[in-house]
Coordinates of C-alpha atoms and ligand atoms in Angstrom, one line a residue:
X327 CA 85.7 -133.6 -54.8
X328 CA 82.8 -133.2 -52.7
X329 CA 82.1 -129.9 -53.2
X330 CA 82.0 -130.1 -57.4
X331 CA 79.9 -133.5 -57.2
X332 CA 77.7 -131.0 -55.2
X333 CA 77.7 -128.1 -57.8
X334 CA 76.8 -130.7 -60.3
X335 CA 74.0 -131.5 -58.9
X336 CA 72.7 -128.2 -58.3
X337 CA 73.3 -127.4 -61.9
X338 CA 71.2 -130.6 -63.1
X339 CA 68.3 -129.6 -60.3
X340 CA 68.1 -126.1 -61.6
X341 CA 68.2 -127.3 -65.4
X342 CA 65.6 -129.7 -64.4
X343 CA 63.4 -126.9 -62.4
X344 CA 63.6 -124.7 -65.3
X345 CA 62.8 -127.5 -68.1
X346 CA 59.8 -128.4 -66.0
X347 CA 58.7 -124.7 -66.1
X348 CA 59.4 -124.7 -69.9
X349 CA 57.1 -127.7 -69.8
X350 CA 54.6 -126.2 -67.7
X351 CA 54.8 -123.2 -69.5
X352 CA 53.9 -125.1 -73.3
X353 CA 51.2 -126.8 -71.7
X354 CA 49.4 -124.1 -69.8
X355 CA 45.7 -123.6 -70.7
X356 CA 45.2 -119.9 -71.2
X357 CA 41.1 -120.2 -71.1
X358 CA 39.3 -117.7 -73.3
X359 CA 40.2 -113.9 -72.8
X360 CA 38.1 -112.0 -70.3
X361 CA 36.2 -110.5 -72.2
X362 CA 35.3 -113.2 -74.9
X363 CA 31.7 -112.9 -73.8
X364 CA 31.6 -109.0 -73.6
X365 CA 28.4 -107.6 -75.0
X366 CA 28.0 -105.4 -77.3
X367 CA 30.0 -107.7 -78.4
X368 CA 33.5 -108.8 -80.1
X369 CA 35.0 -107.4 -82.2
X370 CA 36.2 -109.6 -85.1
X371 CA 37.6 -107.5 -87.2
X372 CA 41.6 -108.0 -88.1
X373 CA 44.5 -106.0 -88.4
X374 CA 46.8 -108.9 -89.7
X375 CA 48.6 -108.5 -93.0
X376 CA 46.3 -111.7 -94.5
X377 CA 45.4 -112.3 -97.6
X378 CA 41.6 -111.6 -98.2
X379 CA 40.0 -115.3 -97.8
X380 CA 42.0 -115.1 -94.0
X381 CA 40.5 -111.9 -93.2
X382 CA 37.0 -112.8 -94.5
X383 CA 34.8 -113.6 -91.5
X384 CA 31.9 -114.9 -93.7
X385 CA 31.1 -119.0 -93.4
X386 CA 31.5 -119.5 -96.7
X387 CA 35.0 -118.0 -96.3
X388 CA 35.7 -120.6 -93.7
X389 CA 34.1 -123.0 -95.6
X390 CA 36.8 -122.8 -97.8
X391 CA 39.3 -125.0 -95.5
X392 CA 36.9 -126.5 -92.8
X393 CA 34.3 -127.4 -95.3
X394 CA 33.7 -130.5 -92.7
X395 CA 32.2 -128.2 -89.7
X396 CA 30.6 -125.8 -92.3
X397 CA 28.4 -128.9 -93.8
X398 CA 27.1 -129.7 -90.9
X399 CA 26.9 -126.4 -88.9
X400 CA 24.3 -124.8 -91.9
X401 CA 21.9 -127.1 -91.6
X402 CA 21.8 -126.0 -87.0
X403 CA 19.3 -123.4 -86.1
X404 CA 22.5 -121.6 -85.1
X405 CA 22.4 -120.7 -88.6
X406 CA 19.0 -119.6 -88.6
X407 CA 19.1 -117.4 -86.1
X408 CA 18.9 -114.2 -87.5
X409 CA 15.0 -115.6 -88.4
X410 CA 12.2 -114.0 -90.1
X411 CA 10.8 -114.8 -86.6
X412 CA 13.0 -112.3 -84.9
X413 CA 13.5 -109.5 -86.8
X414 CA 9.8 -109.0 -88.1
X415 CA 10.0 -108.2 -84.7
X416 CA 12.5 -105.6 -85.0
X417 CA 10.6 -102.6 -86.6
X418 CA 8.7 -101.8 -83.3
X419 CA 11.5 -102.3 -81.2
X420 CA 14.3 -99.9 -82.7
X421 CA 17.6 -100.7 -83.4
X422 CA 18.6 -100.8 -79.9
X423 CA 16.4 -102.8 -78.4
X424 CA 16.7 -104.6 -81.4
X425 CA 20.6 -104.7 -80.1
X426 CA 19.7 -106.4 -77.0
X427 CA 18.1 -109.5 -78.6
X428 CA 21.2 -109.6 -81.3
X429 CA 23.4 -110.2 -78.4
X430 CA 22.5 -114.4 -78.6
X431 CA 21.0 -114.1 -82.2
X432 CA 24.2 -112.0 -83.9
X433 CA 26.4 -110.9 -81.7
X434 CA 29.6 -109.4 -83.2
X435 CA 30.1 -105.8 -83.2
X436 CA 29.7 -106.1 -87.0
X437 CA 26.3 -108.0 -86.3
X438 CA 25.0 -105.2 -84.5
X439 CA 22.6 -102.1 -85.6
X440 CA 25.0 -98.6 -85.9
X441 CA 21.4 -96.6 -86.8
X442 CA 17.6 -97.4 -87.7
X443 CA 18.8 -97.0 -90.9
X444 CA 21.1 -100.0 -91.0
X445 CA 18.7 -102.0 -89.3
X446 CA 15.7 -101.1 -91.9
X447 CA 18.4 -102.1 -94.8
X448 CA 18.6 -105.3 -93.7
X449 CA 15.0 -106.6 -93.1
X450 CA 14.6 -105.8 -96.4
X451 CA 17.2 -107.3 -97.6
X452 CA 16.8 -110.5 -95.6
X453 CA 13.6 -110.4 -97.7
X454 CA 14.9 -111.2 -100.5
X455 CA 17.8 -113.7 -99.1
X456 CA 16.1 -116.0 -97.1
X457 CA 19.2 -117.9 -95.7
X458 CA 22.5 -115.7 -94.2
X459 CA 25.0 -116.8 -96.0
X460 CA 25.3 -119.5 -99.4
X461 CA 24.5 -122.9 -99.0
X462 CA 27.1 -124.2 -101.3
X463 CA 30.2 -122.2 -98.7
X464 CA 30.3 -120.6 -102.6
X465 CA 32.6 -117.5 -102.2
X466 CA 31.9 -115.6 -104.9
X467 CA 28.0 -115.3 -104.3
X468 CA 25.9 -112.1 -103.6
X469 CA 28.3 -110.5 -100.6
X470 CA 25.5 -110.9 -97.6
X471 CA 26.6 -108.8 -94.2
X472 CA 28.2 -111.2 -91.7
X473 CA 25.1 -110.2 -89.4
X474 CA 22.9 -112.5 -91.7
X475 CA 24.9 -115.8 -90.7
X476 CA 23.5 -115.5 -87.3
X477 CA 25.3 -117.6 -84.7
X478 CA 28.1 -118.2 -87.5
X479 CA 31.9 -119.7 -87.4
X480 CA 33.3 -116.0 -86.1
X481 CA 30.8 -116.0 -83.1
X482 CA 32.4 -118.7 -81.3
X483 CA 35.8 -118.8 -82.7
X484 CA 37.6 -115.0 -84.0
X485 CA 38.1 -112.3 -81.6
X486 CA 40.0 -109.5 -83.4
X487 CA 40.6 -111.9 -86.3
X488 CA 42.7 -114.1 -83.7
X489 CA 41.1 -118.1 -83.9
X490 CA 40.6 -119.5 -80.5
X491 CA 39.6 -123.5 -80.8
X492 CA 39.3 -127.0 -78.6
X493 CA 43.0 -128.9 -77.9
X494 CA 43.7 -130.3 -81.5
X495 CA 42.5 -134.0 -81.4
X496 CA 45.8 -135.5 -81.9
X497 CA 47.9 -133.4 -79.9
X498 CA 45.9 -132.4 -76.9
X499 CA 48.3 -128.9 -76.7
X500 CA 46.6 -125.8 -75.4
X501 CA 48.0 -122.4 -76.0
X502 CA 49.5 -120.8 -78.8
X503 CA 49.1 -123.1 -82.1
X504 CA 50.9 -122.9 -85.1
X505 CA 49.4 -123.4 -88.7
X506 CA 49.6 -122.1 -92.0
X507 CA 46.9 -120.1 -91.9
X508 CA 45.8 -117.1 -89.8
X509 CA 48.4 -116.5 -87.6
X510 CA 48.1 -120.0 -86.2
X511 CA 45.4 -120.7 -83.1
X512 CA 45.0 -120.4 -79.4
X513 CA 43.5 -123.8 -78.4
X514 CA 42.1 -124.0 -74.9
X515 CA 39.6 -126.7 -72.8
X516 CA 37.0 -124.0 -72.0
X517 CA 35.8 -125.2 -75.4
X518 CA 35.2 -128.2 -73.7
X519 CA 32.9 -126.9 -70.9
X520 CA 29.2 -126.7 -70.5
X521 CA 30.0 -122.7 -69.5
X522 CA 30.8 -122.1 -73.0
X523 CA 27.4 -122.0 -74.1
X524 CA 26.3 -120.4 -71.1
X525 CA 26.2 -116.8 -72.4
X526 CA 23.4 -117.2 -74.8
X527 CA 21.8 -120.8 -72.8
X528 CA 21.8 -119.1 -69.3
X529 CA 20.0 -116.4 -67.6
X530 CA 21.5 -114.5 -64.5
X531 CA 19.9 -115.8 -61.2
X532 CA 18.3 -112.2 -60.5
X533 CA 15.5 -113.0 -63.8
X534 CA 14.2 -115.5 -61.8
X535 CA 10.7 -116.3 -62.1
X536 CA 9.2 -118.9 -59.5
X537 CA 13.1 -119.4 -58.4
X538 CA 14.2 -120.0 -62.2
X539 CA 15.4 -117.8 -64.8
X540 CA 13.5 -118.2 -67.8
X541 CA 16.3 -119.6 -69.9
X542 CA 18.1 -121.8 -67.2
X543 CA 19.6 -124.5 -69.0
X544 CA 23.2 -124.6 -67.6
X545 CA 22.0 -124.5 -64.0
X546 CA 19.9 -127.7 -65.0
X547 CA 22.0 -129.4 -66.2
X548 CA 24.9 -128.9 -63.3
X549 CA 22.3 -130.3 -60.7
X550 CA 22.1 -133.8 -63.1
X551 CA 23.5 -136.6 -62.5
X552 CA 25.4 -135.8 -66.6
X553 CA 27.6 -132.5 -64.7
X554 CA 28.7 -135.2 -62.4
X555 CA 29.9 -137.6 -65.2
X556 CA 31.2 -135.1 -66.7
X557 CA 28.6 -135.1 -69.9
X558 CA 29.1 -131.9 -71.2
X559 CA 26.4 -129.8 -73.8
X560 CA 29.0 -130.4 -76.2
X561 CA 29.3 -134.3 -75.3
X562 CA 25.4 -134.5 -76.5
X563 CA 25.1 -132.1 -79.2
X564 CA 28.5 -131.5 -80.8
X565 CA 29.3 -135.7 -80.7
X566 CA 32.8 -136.1 -82.0
X567 CA 33.3 -132.0 -82.3
X568 CA 30.4 -132.5 -84.8
X569 CA 28.6 -128.8 -84.9
X570 CA 25.0 -130.7 -85.5
X571 CA 23.4 -128.7 -81.9
X572 CA 20.3 -130.3 -82.5
X573 CA 17.3 -130.1 -80.4
X574 CA 13.4 -129.7 -79.6
X575 CA 13.4 -129.0 -83.3
X576 CA 15.3 -133.1 -84.4
X577 CA 12.2 -135.8 -83.3
X578 CA 15.2 -138.0 -84.0
X579 CA 17.4 -136.3 -80.8
X580 CA 14.3 -136.3 -78.6
X581 CA 13.8 -140.2 -79.2
X582 CA 17.3 -140.5 -78.0
X583 CA 16.7 -138.4 -75.1
X584 CA 13.4 -140.7 -74.1
X585 CA 12.8 -144.2 -72.9
X586 CA 9.0 -145.3 -73.1
X587 CA 7.3 -148.6 -71.9
X588 CA 3.6 -149.0 -72.1
X589 CA 1.6 -151.8 -69.7
X590 CA -1.9 -152.4 -68.7
X591 CA -2.6 -152.5 -64.8
X592 CA -6.1 -154.5 -64.8
X593 CA -8.7 -151.6 -65.9
X594 CA -6.1 -149.0 -66.7
X595 CA -3.2 -148.8 -69.4
X596 CA -0.4 -146.9 -68.1
X597 CA 2.6 -145.2 -71.2
X598 CA 5.8 -144.6 -68.6
X599 CA 7.7 -142.0 -70.3
X600 CA 11.6 -141.4 -68.3
X601 CA 14.0 -138.9 -69.5
X602 CA 17.2 -141.1 -70.3
X603 CA 19.3 -138.9 -71.8
X604 CA 18.4 -134.6 -71.8
X605 CA 21.5 -133.3 -69.9
X606 CA 18.3 -130.4 -68.7
X607 CA 14.8 -130.2 -68.0
X608 CA 12.5 -131.8 -70.7
X609 CA 12.4 -129.9 -72.5
X610 CA 15.0 -127.0 -71.2
X611 CA 12.8 -123.8 -72.4
X612 CA 9.1 -122.1 -72.1
X613 CA 9.0 -122.4 -76.0
X614 CA 8.0 -125.6 -76.4
X615 CA 5.1 -127.6 -75.3
X616 CA 4.6 -131.9 -75.8
X617 CA 1.2 -133.6 -75.6
X618 CA 0.2 -136.8 -74.1
X619 CA -3.0 -138.4 -75.2
X620 CA -4.6 -141.7 -74.6
X621 CA -7.4 -143.2 -76.2
X622 CA -9.5 -146.2 -75.5
X623 CA -10.7 -147.3 -78.9
X624 CA -13.2 -150.9 -79.5
X625 CA -12.8 -153.3 -81.3
X626 CA -14.5 -151.4 -84.3
X627 CA -12.3 -148.3 -83.7
X628 CA -14.8 -145.8 -82.2
X629 CA -13.4 -143.9 -79.3
X630 CA -14.5 -144.5 -75.7
X631 CA -12.5 -142.7 -73.6
X632 CA -9.8 -139.8 -74.1
X633 CA -7.4 -138.2 -72.1
X634 CA -4.3 -135.9 -72.4
X635 CA -1.6 -134.3 -70.2
X636 CA 0.5 -131.1 -71.7
X637 CA 4.5 -131.3 -70.7
X638 CA 5.6 -127.6 -70.8
X639 CA 6.7 -124.4 -68.7
X640 CA 4.5 -122.1 -69.1
X641 CA 5.0 -118.1 -68.3
X642 CA 2.9 -115.2 -68.4
X643 CA 3.4 -111.6 -68.4
X644 CA 0.9 -110.0 -65.6
X645 CA 2.2 -107.5 -63.4
X646 CA 5.5 -108.9 -64.0
X647 CA 6.4 -112.5 -65.4
X648 CA 4.6 -115.4 -64.0
X649 CA 5.3 -118.9 -63.8
X650 CA 1.8 -120.8 -64.2
X651 CA 2.8 -124.2 -64.3
X652 CA 6.1 -126.6 -64.7
X653 CA 5.1 -130.0 -65.5
X654 CA 7.9 -130.8 -67.0
X655 CA 10.6 -134.1 -66.3
X656 CA 13.6 -133.4 -64.7
X657 CA 16.9 -135.5 -66.1
X658 CA 16.6 -138.7 -64.9
X659 CA 12.8 -138.8 -64.0
X660 CA 9.8 -140.9 -64.5
X661 CA 6.2 -139.7 -65.3
X662 CA 3.1 -142.1 -66.0
X663 CA 0.7 -141.5 -68.1
X664 CA -2.2 -143.8 -66.5
X665 CA -5.8 -143.9 -68.8
X666 CA -7.8 -145.5 -65.9
X667 CA -11.3 -147.0 -65.5
X668 CA -11.8 -148.6 -69.5
X669 CA -14.5 -148.6 -70.7
X670 CA -16.6 -152.3 -70.8
X671 CA -16.3 -152.4 -74.7
X672 CA -12.2 -151.2 -75.2
X673 CA -10.0 -153.3 -77.1
X674 CA -7.1 -151.2 -77.9
X675 CA -5.8 -148.1 -75.9
X676 CA -3.8 -145.6 -78.5
X677 CA -1.0 -143.3 -76.5
X678 CA 0.6 -140.6 -78.8
X679 CA 3.6 -138.1 -78.1
X680 CA 2.9 -134.9 -79.8
X681 CA 5.9 -131.8 -79.6
X682 CA 5.1 -128.2 -80.9
X683 CA 8.4 -126.9 -80.8
X684 CA 7.1 -123.3 -81.3
X685 CA 4.5 -123.4 -79.3
X686 CA 5.2 -120.3 -77.3
X687 CA 6.2 -118.4 -80.6
X688 CA 3.6 -119.0 -82.4
X689 CA 1.4 -117.4 -79.9
X690 CA 3.7 -114.3 -80.5
X691 CA 3.1 -114.2 -84.3
X692 CA -0.6 -114.0 -84.3
X693 CA -1.0 -111.5 -81.4
X694 CA 1.7 -109.2 -83.9
X695 CA -0.5 -109.6 -87.0
X696 CA -3.3 -109.1 -85.3
X697 CA -2.2 -105.8 -83.9
X698 CA -1.1 -104.6 -87.3
X699 CA 2.7 -104.8 -88.7
X700 CA 4.4 -102.5 -91.7
X701 CA 4.6 -104.3 -94.7
X702 CA 8.1 -105.8 -94.3
X703 CA 7.7 -106.8 -90.5
X704 CA 4.6 -108.6 -91.7
X705 CA 6.1 -111.0 -94.4
X706 CA 9.0 -111.8 -92.0
X707 CA 6.3 -112.7 -89.5
X708 CA 4.1 -114.9 -92.0
X709 CA 7.0 -116.7 -93.2
X710 CA 7.4 -117.6 -89.9
X711 CA 4.2 -118.3 -88.8
X712 CA 4.5 -120.6 -91.7
X713 CA 7.4 -122.3 -90.7
X714 CA 6.3 -122.7 -87.1
X715 CA 3.7 -124.3 -88.1
X716 CA 5.8 -127.2 -90.1
X717 CA 8.0 -127.7 -87.1
X718 CA 5.0 -129.5 -85.4
X719 CA 5.8 -133.8 -85.1
X720 CA 4.4 -136.7 -84.1
X721 CA 6.7 -138.1 -81.3
X722 CA 5.5 -141.5 -80.7
X723 CA 2.6 -143.9 -80.9
X724 CA 1.9 -147.0 -79.8
X725 CA -1.5 -149.2 -79.5
X726 CA -1.5 -152.0 -76.7
X727 CA -4.3 -154.5 -76.4
X728 CA -6.8 -154.6 -73.6
X729 CA -7.3 -158.1 -72.7
X730 CA -9.9 -159.5 -69.7
X731 CA -10.0 -155.4 -68.8
X732 CA -13.4 -156.5 -66.8
Ligands
HEC2090 C1 43.4 -120.5 -96.1 C2 42.4 -121.9 -95.5 C3 42.0 -121.5 -93.8 C4 40.7 -120.3 -93.5 C5 40.0 -119.4 -94.4 C6 40.3 -120.5 -92.4 N1 40.9 -121.6 -91.6 FE1 40.7 -122.0 -90.2 N2 42.6 -123.3 -89.9 C7 43.2 -123.2 -90.9 C8 44.2 -124.2 -90.8 C9 45.1 -125.1 -92.0 C10 44.2 -124.4 -89.1 C11 45.4 -125.9 -88.5 C12 44.3 -126.4 -87.9 C13 43.7 -127.4 -88.9 O1 43.7 -128.5 -90.0 O2 42.1 -127.9 -88.5 C14 42.9 -124.0 -88.8 C15 42.6 -124.0 -87.6 C16 41.5 -123.5 -87.2 C17 40.7 -123.4 -86.0 C18 41.7 -124.0 -84.6 C19 40.9 -125.6 -85.0 C20 41.2 -126.6 -83.5 O3 41.9 -128.1 -83.1 O4 41.2 -125.9 -82.3 C21 39.4 -123.0 -85.9 C22 38.9 -122.9 -84.7 C23 39.4 -122.1 -86.7 N3 40.6 -122.6 -87.9 C24 38.4 -121.6 -87.2 C25 38.4 -120.9 -88.5 C26 37.6 -120.1 -89.0 C27 36.0 -119.0 -88.3 C28 37.4 -119.5 -90.2 C29 36.7 -118.3 -91.1 C30 36.3 -117.0 -90.0 C31 38.3 -120.0 -90.6 N4 38.8 -121.2 -89.6 C32 39.3 -119.6 -91.5 C33 42.7 -123.0 -92.4 C34 41.8 -121.7 -92.7
HEC2091 C1 25.9 -116.4 -79.5 C2 25.2 -117.5 -78.7 C3 25.1 -118.7 -78.5 C4 26.3 -119.4 -78.2 C5 27.5 -119.0 -77.6 C6 25.6 -120.8 -78.0 N1 24.3 -121.0 -78.3 FE1 22.8 -122.1 -79.2 N2 22.0 -121.0 -79.7 C7 21.5 -119.7 -80.1 C8 20.5 -119.7 -80.5 C9 20.1 -117.4 -81.0 C10 19.3 -120.5 -81.2 C11 18.1 -120.0 -81.6 C12 18.3 -120.2 -83.2 C13 17.4 -120.2 -84.1 O1 16.1 -121.0 -84.3 O2 16.8 -118.4 -84.0 C14 21.0 -121.7 -80.4 C15 20.1 -122.9 -80.7 C16 20.8 -123.6 -80.0 C17 19.7 -125.4 -80.2 C18 18.5 -126.0 -80.9 C19 17.9 -125.1 -80.0 C20 16.7 -126.0 -80.4 O3 15.1 -125.2 -80.1 O4 16.2 -126.9 -81.6 C21 20.9 -126.0 -79.4 C22 20.8 -127.3 -79.7 C23 22.0 -125.6 -79.0 N3 21.4 -123.8 -79.4 C24 22.7 -125.6 -78.1 C25 24.2 -124.9 -78.0 C26 25.6 -125.5 -77.2 C27 25.7 -127.0 -76.7 C28 26.3 -124.4 -76.9 C29 27.6 -124.2 -76.7 C30 28.3 -125.3 -76.9 C31 25.6 -123.1 -77.4 N4 24.2 -123.6 -78.1 C32 26.0 -121.8 -77.8 C33 22.4 -119.0 -79.4 C34 23.8 -119.3 -79.0
HEC2092 C1 20.1 -114.6 -73.8 C2 20.0 -114.9 -75.2 C3 18.7 -114.3 -76.1 C4 18.4 -112.9 -76.1 C5 19.1 -111.9 -75.5 C6 17.3 -113.4 -77.3 N1 16.8 -114.7 -77.7 FE1 15.5 -115.5 -79.4 N2 16.5 -117.2 -78.6 C7 17.2 -117.5 -77.8 C8 17.7 -118.8 -78.0 C9 18.6 -119.8 -77.4 C10 16.4 -119.5 -78.5 C11 16.6 -120.8 -79.0 C12 15.5 -121.5 -78.2 C13 13.9 -122.2 -78.4 O1 14.2 -123.0 -78.8 O2 13.2 -121.6 -78.3 C14 15.7 -118.6 -79.0 C15 14.9 -118.2 -79.7 C16 13.8 -117.6 -80.7 C17 13.1 -117.3 -81.6 C18 12.7 -118.8 -82.4 C19 13.2 -119.3 -83.4 C20 13.7 -118.3 -84.3 O3 14.8 -117.3 -84.3 O4 12.9 -117.6 -85.0 C21 12.4 -115.7 -81.5 C22 11.2 -115.7 -82.9 C23 13.5 -115.1 -80.9 N3 14.2 -116.0 -80.2 C24 13.2 -113.4 -81.0 C25 14.0 -112.9 -80.1 C26 13.7 -111.8 -79.8 C27 12.7 -110.6 -80.2 C28 14.4 -110.9 -78.7 C29 14.5 -109.7 -78.1 C30 13.6 -109.0 -77.4 C31 15.4 -112.0 -78.3 N4 15.1 -113.2 -79.4 C32 16.7 -112.2 -77.6 C33 18.2 -116.5 -77.1 C34 18.3 -115.5 -76.5
HEC2093 C1 27.8 -122.0 -81.0 C2 29.8 -121.8 -81.3 C3 30.0 -122.6 -82.4 C4 29.8 -122.1 -83.6 C5 28.9 -121.6 -84.0 C6 31.0 -122.9 -84.2 N1 31.3 -123.7 -83.4 FE1 33.2 -124.7 -84.0 N2 33.4 -125.2 -82.7 C7 32.9 -125.0 -81.3 C8 33.1 -125.9 -80.3 C9 32.9 -125.7 -78.6 C10 33.8 -126.8 -80.5 C11 34.9 -127.6 -79.5 C12 33.7 -129.1 -79.7 C13 34.4 -130.3 -78.4 O1 35.7 -130.2 -77.8 O2 33.5 -130.6 -78.1 C14 34.5 -126.5 -81.6 C15 35.1 -127.2 -82.6 C16 35.8 -126.3 -84.3 C17 36.7 -126.9 -84.2 C18 37.6 -128.3 -84.0 C19 37.4 -129.4 -84.6 C20 37.9 -130.3 -84.6 O3 37.6 -131.6 -84.8 O4 39.1 -130.6 -83.3 C21 36.6 -126.1 -85.9 C22 37.8 -126.2 -87.0 C23 35.7 -125.0 -85.8 N3 34.9 -125.6 -84.6 C24 35.4 -124.8 -86.9 C25 34.0 -123.9 -86.9 C26 33.7 -123.5 -88.1 C27 34.3 -123.1 -89.5 C28 32.0 -122.9 -87.9 C29 31.6 -122.4 -88.7 C30 31.3 -123.6 -90.0 C31 32.3 -123.2 -86.5 N4 33.2 -123.8 -86.4 C32 31.4 -123.0 -85.9 C33 31.8 -124.1 -81.2 C34 31.0 -123.2 -82.0
HEC2094 C1 23.1 -136.0 -71.6 C2 22.6 -135.6 -73.2 C3 22.2 -133.8 -73.2 C4 23.1 -133.0 -72.6 C5 24.8 -133.3 -71.3 C6 22.9 -131.6 -73.2 N1 21.4 -132.0 -73.9 FE1 20.3 -130.7 -74.7 N2 19.0 -131.6 -75.1 C7 19.3 -132.9 -75.2 C8 18.2 -133.7 -75.7 C9 18.1 -135.6 -76.3 C10 17.6 -133.2 -76.4 C11 16.2 -132.8 -77.1 C12 15.1 -132.8 -76.1 C13 15.0 -131.6 -75.3 O1 14.2 -130.9 -75.8 O2 15.0 -131.7 -73.8 C14 18.2 -131.3 -76.1 C15 17.8 -129.9 -76.6 C16 18.2 -128.9 -75.9 C17 17.7 -127.9 -76.8 C18 16.6 -127.5 -77.5 C19 15.1 -126.7 -76.7 C20 14.4 -127.1 -75.7 O3 14.1 -126.5 -75.4 O4 14.9 -128.1 -75.4 C21 18.8 -126.7 -76.2 C22 18.4 -125.3 -76.5 C23 19.8 -127.5 -75.3 N3 19.3 -128.6 -75.8 C24 21.2 -126.7 -74.9 C25 22.0 -127.4 -74.0 C26 23.0 -127.0 -73.7 C27 23.1 -125.5 -73.3 C28 23.6 -128.3 -72.5 C29 24.7 -127.9 -71.8 C30 24.1 -127.3 -70.2 C31 22.9 -129.1 -73.0 N4 22.1 -129.0 -73.9 C32 22.9 -130.6 -72.3 C33 20.6 -133.9 -74.5 C34 21.7 -133.2 -73.8

């Protein structure tokens, strides 16, 4: 009697252990394959026996079933990464050099150039089609090669035809999931980690200039309170999983990240600026420049005093890369911009903050055009120059009335 009870207990114990293991297997997060971000990059074509639509890797194809993601992504800079400013530089670099750039701008195997001719053809094709995909998600539009869609859906979601994505919101399930299309997909929490963005937004530490790589966004984030609080890149740049990727080119995004306060102290006026919702340096790259201006004006509006400051990480190539200065705001940091010794007739002080998102590139485009380029490259670089000029904006303007300065 005693013995049989023990056997029964043993059987139950075994069943629950096996059941537990099975549950664990179902809940086991496989993570992304180790070579997911390997470059030169991932193969995405599929050998699967699927419909033409499911095999088509252009974003227009994904749009047929994932319209919500497509409609937001198409407005992001990721969709414009195969840009005139990029490919206009290629003729002088050769196709192998150009492929080194494409590892971030259009990294899939089908996006890289196989030879010089494929590069030259693509540069000419881009003169006719400014966008790398059909804006309306129209499948029947004249087909453009996948590379023209830049950092498109397949770059982040497809390898060997198979789809990878975050755990579905409804179930939170990880591992292989069934779905009516493209043979299901693999769900992994790796999509929710900041590290997911690293292969393109973080240079390795050995490439440091004055201790910091040219792209250092992930390290800056790791040192911030946002990392401790679990606020990831996706948390700010993909709210509710929306594929926005808004950054320095978007005034509303930048305004959300900063808090301003304007005060008078005796005969000086102060603008204090705090980085309250930016998970890395403001700005994180060496390419933008932010200008803070203060102007003391008389009652009739004439300029009495003016001062300006620059927020920038400035680097230059002089016997290797050198850092000239770094005046950026780190996460949580407050900076005061003080206009001192206001002239006697000062009636108001005006503070302005202007953003030049493509400051560094503007210089590059100018020198490329001055050196002389082949005709196709020259048209691309002129387009890039025009677009860069349009990207400048006034972020902030406030006046403070000066009382009893003297
Ligand atoms: C014929 C329709 C169809 C096409 C075309 C299609 N998908 Fe899907 N996809 C689905 C369905 C259905 C699911 C199941 C889950 C859902 O509804 O989001 C899915 C799931 C996914 C998921 C997983 C979502 C998650 O919760 O993690 C990803 C990622 C994905 N697809 C990417 C793509 C990409 C990228 C393309 C284009 C290269 C594409 N799909 C083309 C229908 C399609
Ligand atoms: C395959 C490479 C790649 C991956 C992966 C990638 N990005 Fe990007 N990202 C780029 C490139 C290239 C650009 C610049 C596009 C352009 O303007 O040409 C960019 C631009 C951006 C911008 C806009 C910058 C600006 O100047 O306003 C943001 C924000 C951004 N990425 C965030 C992210 C986040 C968050 C992730 C991870 C979820 C991510 N990216 C993953 C390559 C990548
Ligand atoms: C490690 C990833 C990476 C590599 C490699 C890379 N870029 Fe970029 N590139 C980016 C990111 C991220 C941005 C957007 C950041 C910003 O706002 O400056 C960008 C922006 C640009 C821009 C301005 C936006 C645009 O598309 O017009 C140009 C031009 C550019 N890159 C050219 C190049 C060239 C030329 C090369 C090769 C010599 C190259 N990039 C290699 C990641 C990369
Ligand atoms: C730069 C990388 C990147 C690109 C490009 C990209 N995605 Fe995503 N996608 C992600 C990440 C990361 C997540 C998960 C975000 C999170 O969990 O916060 C995601 C989530 C998704 C999901 C699940 C959405 C949900 O609400 O559960 C689908 C479906 C999807 N993407 C489809 C697409 C399609 C279609 C495109 C092209 C139009 C695309 N993605 C382009 C990185 C990308
Ligand atoms: C707390 C919110 C927050 C987090 C977390 C965050 N960002 Fe940002 N990010 C912003 C804001 C706001 C801006 C606009 C101001 C600026 O350019 O710094 C921005 C700008 C950018 C830009 C534009 C280029 C530039 O020079 O500033 C890129 C690229 C970018 N973020 C990538 C990332 C990546 C990658 C991560 C994860 C390591 C990340 N961000 C984490 C809020 C955030």
